[in-house]
mmCIF file with all atom_site columns, C-alpha atoms in Angstrom:
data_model
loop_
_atom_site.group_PDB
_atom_site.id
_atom_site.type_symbol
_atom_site.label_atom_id
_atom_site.label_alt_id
_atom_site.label_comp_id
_atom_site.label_asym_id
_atom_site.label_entity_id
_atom_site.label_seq_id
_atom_site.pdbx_PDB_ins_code
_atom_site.Cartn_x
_atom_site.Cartn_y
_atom_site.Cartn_z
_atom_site.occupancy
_atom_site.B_iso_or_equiv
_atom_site.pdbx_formal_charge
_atom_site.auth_seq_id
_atom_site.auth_comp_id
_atom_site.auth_asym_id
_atom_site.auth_atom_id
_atom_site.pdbx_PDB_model_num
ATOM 1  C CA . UNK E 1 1  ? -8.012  -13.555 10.005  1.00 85.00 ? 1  UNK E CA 1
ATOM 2  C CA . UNK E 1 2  ? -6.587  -11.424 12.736  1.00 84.00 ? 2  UNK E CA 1
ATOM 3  C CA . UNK E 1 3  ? -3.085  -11.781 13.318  1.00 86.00 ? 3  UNK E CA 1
ATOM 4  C CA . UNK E 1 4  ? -1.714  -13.892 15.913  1.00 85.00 ? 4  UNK E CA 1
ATOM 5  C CA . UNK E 1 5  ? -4.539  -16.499 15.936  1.00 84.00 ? 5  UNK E CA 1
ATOM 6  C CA . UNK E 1 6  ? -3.413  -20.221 15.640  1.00 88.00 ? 6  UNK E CA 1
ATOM 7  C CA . UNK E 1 7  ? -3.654  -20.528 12.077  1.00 90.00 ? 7  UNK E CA 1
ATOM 8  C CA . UNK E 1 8  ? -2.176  -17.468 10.676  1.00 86.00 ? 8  UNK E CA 1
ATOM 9  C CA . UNK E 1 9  ? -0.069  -19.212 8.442   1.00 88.00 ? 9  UNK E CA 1
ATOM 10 C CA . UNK E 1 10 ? -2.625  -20.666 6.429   1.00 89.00 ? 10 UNK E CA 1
ATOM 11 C CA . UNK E 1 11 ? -5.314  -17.588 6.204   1.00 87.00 ? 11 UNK E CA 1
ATOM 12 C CA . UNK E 1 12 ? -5.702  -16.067 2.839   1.00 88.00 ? 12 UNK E CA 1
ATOM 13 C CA . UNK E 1 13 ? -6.152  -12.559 4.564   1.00 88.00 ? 13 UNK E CA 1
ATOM 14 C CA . UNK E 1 14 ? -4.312  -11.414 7.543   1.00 85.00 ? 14 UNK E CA 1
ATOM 15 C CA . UNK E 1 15 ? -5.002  -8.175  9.096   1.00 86.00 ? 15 UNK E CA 1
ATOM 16 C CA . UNK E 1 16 ? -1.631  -7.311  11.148  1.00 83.00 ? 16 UNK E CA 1
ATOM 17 C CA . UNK E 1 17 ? -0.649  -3.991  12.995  1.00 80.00 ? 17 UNK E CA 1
ATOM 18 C CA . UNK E 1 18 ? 2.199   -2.061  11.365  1.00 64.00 ? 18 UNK E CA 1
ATOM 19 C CA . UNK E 1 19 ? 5.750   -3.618  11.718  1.00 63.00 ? 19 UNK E CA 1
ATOM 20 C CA . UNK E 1 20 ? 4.613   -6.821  12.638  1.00 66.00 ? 20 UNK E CA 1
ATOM 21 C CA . UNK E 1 21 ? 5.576   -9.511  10.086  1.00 70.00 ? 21 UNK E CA 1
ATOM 22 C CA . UNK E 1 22 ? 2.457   -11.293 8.250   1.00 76.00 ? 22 UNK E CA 1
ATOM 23 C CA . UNK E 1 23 ? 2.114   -15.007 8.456   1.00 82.00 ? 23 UNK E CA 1
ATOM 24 C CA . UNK E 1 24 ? 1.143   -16.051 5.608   1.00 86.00 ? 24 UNK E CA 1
ATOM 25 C CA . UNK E 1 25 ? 4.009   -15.243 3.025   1.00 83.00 ? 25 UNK E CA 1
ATOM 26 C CA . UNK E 1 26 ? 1.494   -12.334 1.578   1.00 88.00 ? 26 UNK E CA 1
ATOM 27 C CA . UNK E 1 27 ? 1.943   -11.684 -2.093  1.00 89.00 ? 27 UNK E CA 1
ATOM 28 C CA . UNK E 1 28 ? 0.080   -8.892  -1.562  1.00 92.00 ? 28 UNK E CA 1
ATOM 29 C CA . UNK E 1 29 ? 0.341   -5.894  1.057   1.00 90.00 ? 29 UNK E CA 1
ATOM 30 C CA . UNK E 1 30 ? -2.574  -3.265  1.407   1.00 91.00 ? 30 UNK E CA 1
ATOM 31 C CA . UNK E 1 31 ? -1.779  -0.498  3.744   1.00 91.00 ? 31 UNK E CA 1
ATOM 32 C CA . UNK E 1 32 ? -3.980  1.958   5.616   1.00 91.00 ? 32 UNK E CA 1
ATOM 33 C CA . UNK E 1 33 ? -3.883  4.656   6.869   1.00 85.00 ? 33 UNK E CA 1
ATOM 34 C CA . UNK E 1 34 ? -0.477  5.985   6.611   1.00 86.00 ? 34 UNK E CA 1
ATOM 35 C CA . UNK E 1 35 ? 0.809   2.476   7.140   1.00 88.00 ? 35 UNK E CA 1
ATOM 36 C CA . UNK E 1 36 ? 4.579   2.347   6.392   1.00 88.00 ? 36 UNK E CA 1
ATOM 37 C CA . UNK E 1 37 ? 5.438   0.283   3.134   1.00 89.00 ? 37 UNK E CA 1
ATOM 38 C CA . UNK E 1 38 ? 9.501   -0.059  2.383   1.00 91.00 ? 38 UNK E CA 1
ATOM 39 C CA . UNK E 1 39 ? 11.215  -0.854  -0.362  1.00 92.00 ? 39 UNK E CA 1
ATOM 40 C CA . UNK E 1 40 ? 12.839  -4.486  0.938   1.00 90.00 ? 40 UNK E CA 1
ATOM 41 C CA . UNK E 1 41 ? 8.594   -5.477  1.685   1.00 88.00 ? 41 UNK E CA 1
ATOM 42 C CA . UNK E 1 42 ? 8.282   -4.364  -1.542  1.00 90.00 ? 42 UNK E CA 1
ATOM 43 C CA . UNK E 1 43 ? 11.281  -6.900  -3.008  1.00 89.00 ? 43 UNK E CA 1
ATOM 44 C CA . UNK E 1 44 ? 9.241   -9.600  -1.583  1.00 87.00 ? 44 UNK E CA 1
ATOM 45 C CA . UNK E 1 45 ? 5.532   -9.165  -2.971  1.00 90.00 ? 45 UNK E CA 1
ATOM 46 C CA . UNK E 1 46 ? 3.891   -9.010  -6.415  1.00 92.00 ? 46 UNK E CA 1
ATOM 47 C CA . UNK E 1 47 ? 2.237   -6.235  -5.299  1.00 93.00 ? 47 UNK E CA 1
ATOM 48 C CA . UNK E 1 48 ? 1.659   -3.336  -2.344  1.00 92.00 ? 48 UNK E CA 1
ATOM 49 C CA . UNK E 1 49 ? -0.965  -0.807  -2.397  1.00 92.00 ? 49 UNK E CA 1
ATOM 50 C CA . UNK E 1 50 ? -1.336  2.132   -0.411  1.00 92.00 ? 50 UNK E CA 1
ATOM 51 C CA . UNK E 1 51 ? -4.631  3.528   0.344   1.00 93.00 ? 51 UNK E CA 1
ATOM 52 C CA . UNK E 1 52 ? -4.668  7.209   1.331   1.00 92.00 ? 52 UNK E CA 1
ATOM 53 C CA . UNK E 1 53 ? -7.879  9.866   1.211   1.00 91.00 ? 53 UNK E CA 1
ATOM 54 C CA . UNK E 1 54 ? -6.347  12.414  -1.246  1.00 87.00 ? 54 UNK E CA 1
ATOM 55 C CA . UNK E 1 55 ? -8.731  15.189  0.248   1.00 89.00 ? 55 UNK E CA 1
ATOM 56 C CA . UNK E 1 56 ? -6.453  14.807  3.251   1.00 94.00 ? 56 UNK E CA 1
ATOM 57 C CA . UNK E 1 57 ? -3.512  17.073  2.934   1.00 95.00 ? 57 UNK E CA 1
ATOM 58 C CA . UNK E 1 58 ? -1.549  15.528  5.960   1.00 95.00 ? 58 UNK E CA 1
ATOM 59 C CA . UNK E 1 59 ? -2.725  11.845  4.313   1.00 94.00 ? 59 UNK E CA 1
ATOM 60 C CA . UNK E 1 60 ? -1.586  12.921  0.565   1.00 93.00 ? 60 UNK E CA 1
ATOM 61 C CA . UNK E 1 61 ? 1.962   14.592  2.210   1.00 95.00 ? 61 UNK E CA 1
ATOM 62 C CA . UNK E 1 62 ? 2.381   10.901  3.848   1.00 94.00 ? 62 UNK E CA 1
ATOM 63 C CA . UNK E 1 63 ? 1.291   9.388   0.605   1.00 92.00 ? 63 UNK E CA 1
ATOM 64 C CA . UNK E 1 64 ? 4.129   11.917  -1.398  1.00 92.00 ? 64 UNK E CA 1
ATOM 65 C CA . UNK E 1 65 ? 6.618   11.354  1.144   1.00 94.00 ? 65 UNK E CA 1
ATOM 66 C CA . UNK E 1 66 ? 6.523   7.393   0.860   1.00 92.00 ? 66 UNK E CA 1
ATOM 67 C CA . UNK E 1 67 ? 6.429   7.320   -3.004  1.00 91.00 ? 67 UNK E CA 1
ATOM 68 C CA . UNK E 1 68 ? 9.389   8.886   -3.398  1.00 93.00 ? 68 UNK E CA 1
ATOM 69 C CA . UNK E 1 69 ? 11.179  6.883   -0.981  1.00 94.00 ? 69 UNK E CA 1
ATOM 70 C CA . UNK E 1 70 ? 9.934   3.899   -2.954  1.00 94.00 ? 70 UNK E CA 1
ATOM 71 C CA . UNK E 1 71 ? 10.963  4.948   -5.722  1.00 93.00 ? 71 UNK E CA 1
ATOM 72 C CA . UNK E 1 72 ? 14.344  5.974   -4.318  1.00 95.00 ? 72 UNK E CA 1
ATOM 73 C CA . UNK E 1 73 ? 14.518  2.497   -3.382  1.00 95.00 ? 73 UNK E CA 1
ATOM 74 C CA . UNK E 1 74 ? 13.729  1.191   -7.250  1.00 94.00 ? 74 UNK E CA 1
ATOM 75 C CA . UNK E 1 75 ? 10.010  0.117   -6.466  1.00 93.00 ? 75 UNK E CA 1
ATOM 76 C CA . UNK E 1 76 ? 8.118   0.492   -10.234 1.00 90.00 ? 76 UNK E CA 1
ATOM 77 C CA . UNK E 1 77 ? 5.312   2.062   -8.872  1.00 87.00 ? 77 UNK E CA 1
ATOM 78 C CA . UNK E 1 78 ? 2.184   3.718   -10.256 1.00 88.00 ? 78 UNK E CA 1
ATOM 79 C CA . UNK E 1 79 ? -0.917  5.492   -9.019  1.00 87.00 ? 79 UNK E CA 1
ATOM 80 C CA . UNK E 1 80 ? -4.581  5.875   -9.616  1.00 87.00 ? 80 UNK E CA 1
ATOM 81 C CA . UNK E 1 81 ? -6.070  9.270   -9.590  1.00 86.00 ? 81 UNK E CA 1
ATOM 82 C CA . UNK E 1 82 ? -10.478 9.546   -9.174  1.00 85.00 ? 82 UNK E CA 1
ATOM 83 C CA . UNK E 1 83 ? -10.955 12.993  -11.354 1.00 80.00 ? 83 UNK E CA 1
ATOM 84 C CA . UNK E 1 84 ? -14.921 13.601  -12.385 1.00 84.00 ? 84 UNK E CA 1
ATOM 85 C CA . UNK E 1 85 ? -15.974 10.027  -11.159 1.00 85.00 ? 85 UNK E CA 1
ATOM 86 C CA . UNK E 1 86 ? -13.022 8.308   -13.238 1.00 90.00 ? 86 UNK E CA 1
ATOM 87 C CA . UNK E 1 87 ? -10.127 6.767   -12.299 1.00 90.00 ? 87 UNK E CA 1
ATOM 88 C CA . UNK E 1 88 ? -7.043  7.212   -14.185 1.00 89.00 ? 88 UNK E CA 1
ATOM 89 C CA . UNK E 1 89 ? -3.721  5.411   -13.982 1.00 89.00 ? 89 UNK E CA 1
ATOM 90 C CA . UNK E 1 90 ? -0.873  7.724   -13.539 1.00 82.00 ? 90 UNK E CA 1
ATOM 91 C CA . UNK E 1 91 ? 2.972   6.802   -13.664 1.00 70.00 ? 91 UNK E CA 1
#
């Protein structure tokens, strides 16, 4: 669902805009497009994932930028790399 519809609360999926708080008590997070993730959202989900297009250099130097603020913050965080059609999990 889109957020601020009537039953936000109760949809498995909420798209939101950044900075606005989700409804439905997300376990997950999945942010776009440079999206801004912090380490306190972080405290409260089993997961976040942040999607970036590593042939952008401006994306990848937003991507850089918030992992090591994460991990300033004491996120355990990991990464997936694509190299020759593979993905690999990086640490």
């Amino acid at each position: 669902g889109l957020a601020g519809g009537p039953h936000d609360a109760r949809q498995p999926a909420l798209l939101t805009v950044e900075g606005q708080a989700a409804a439905n008590a997300p376990r997950c997070l999945i942010a776009l497009d440079g999206a801004e993730v912090t380490g306190a959202e972080c405290a409260e989900l089993e997961r976040a994932c942040i999607v970036f297009d590593g042939n952008d250099p401006e994306a990848l130097e937003r991507a850089r930028v918030q992992w090591r603020a994460l991990k300033e913050a004491g996120v355990a965080a990991e990464y997936w790399s694509e190299a020759d059609g593979r993905w690999e999990r990086k640490q």
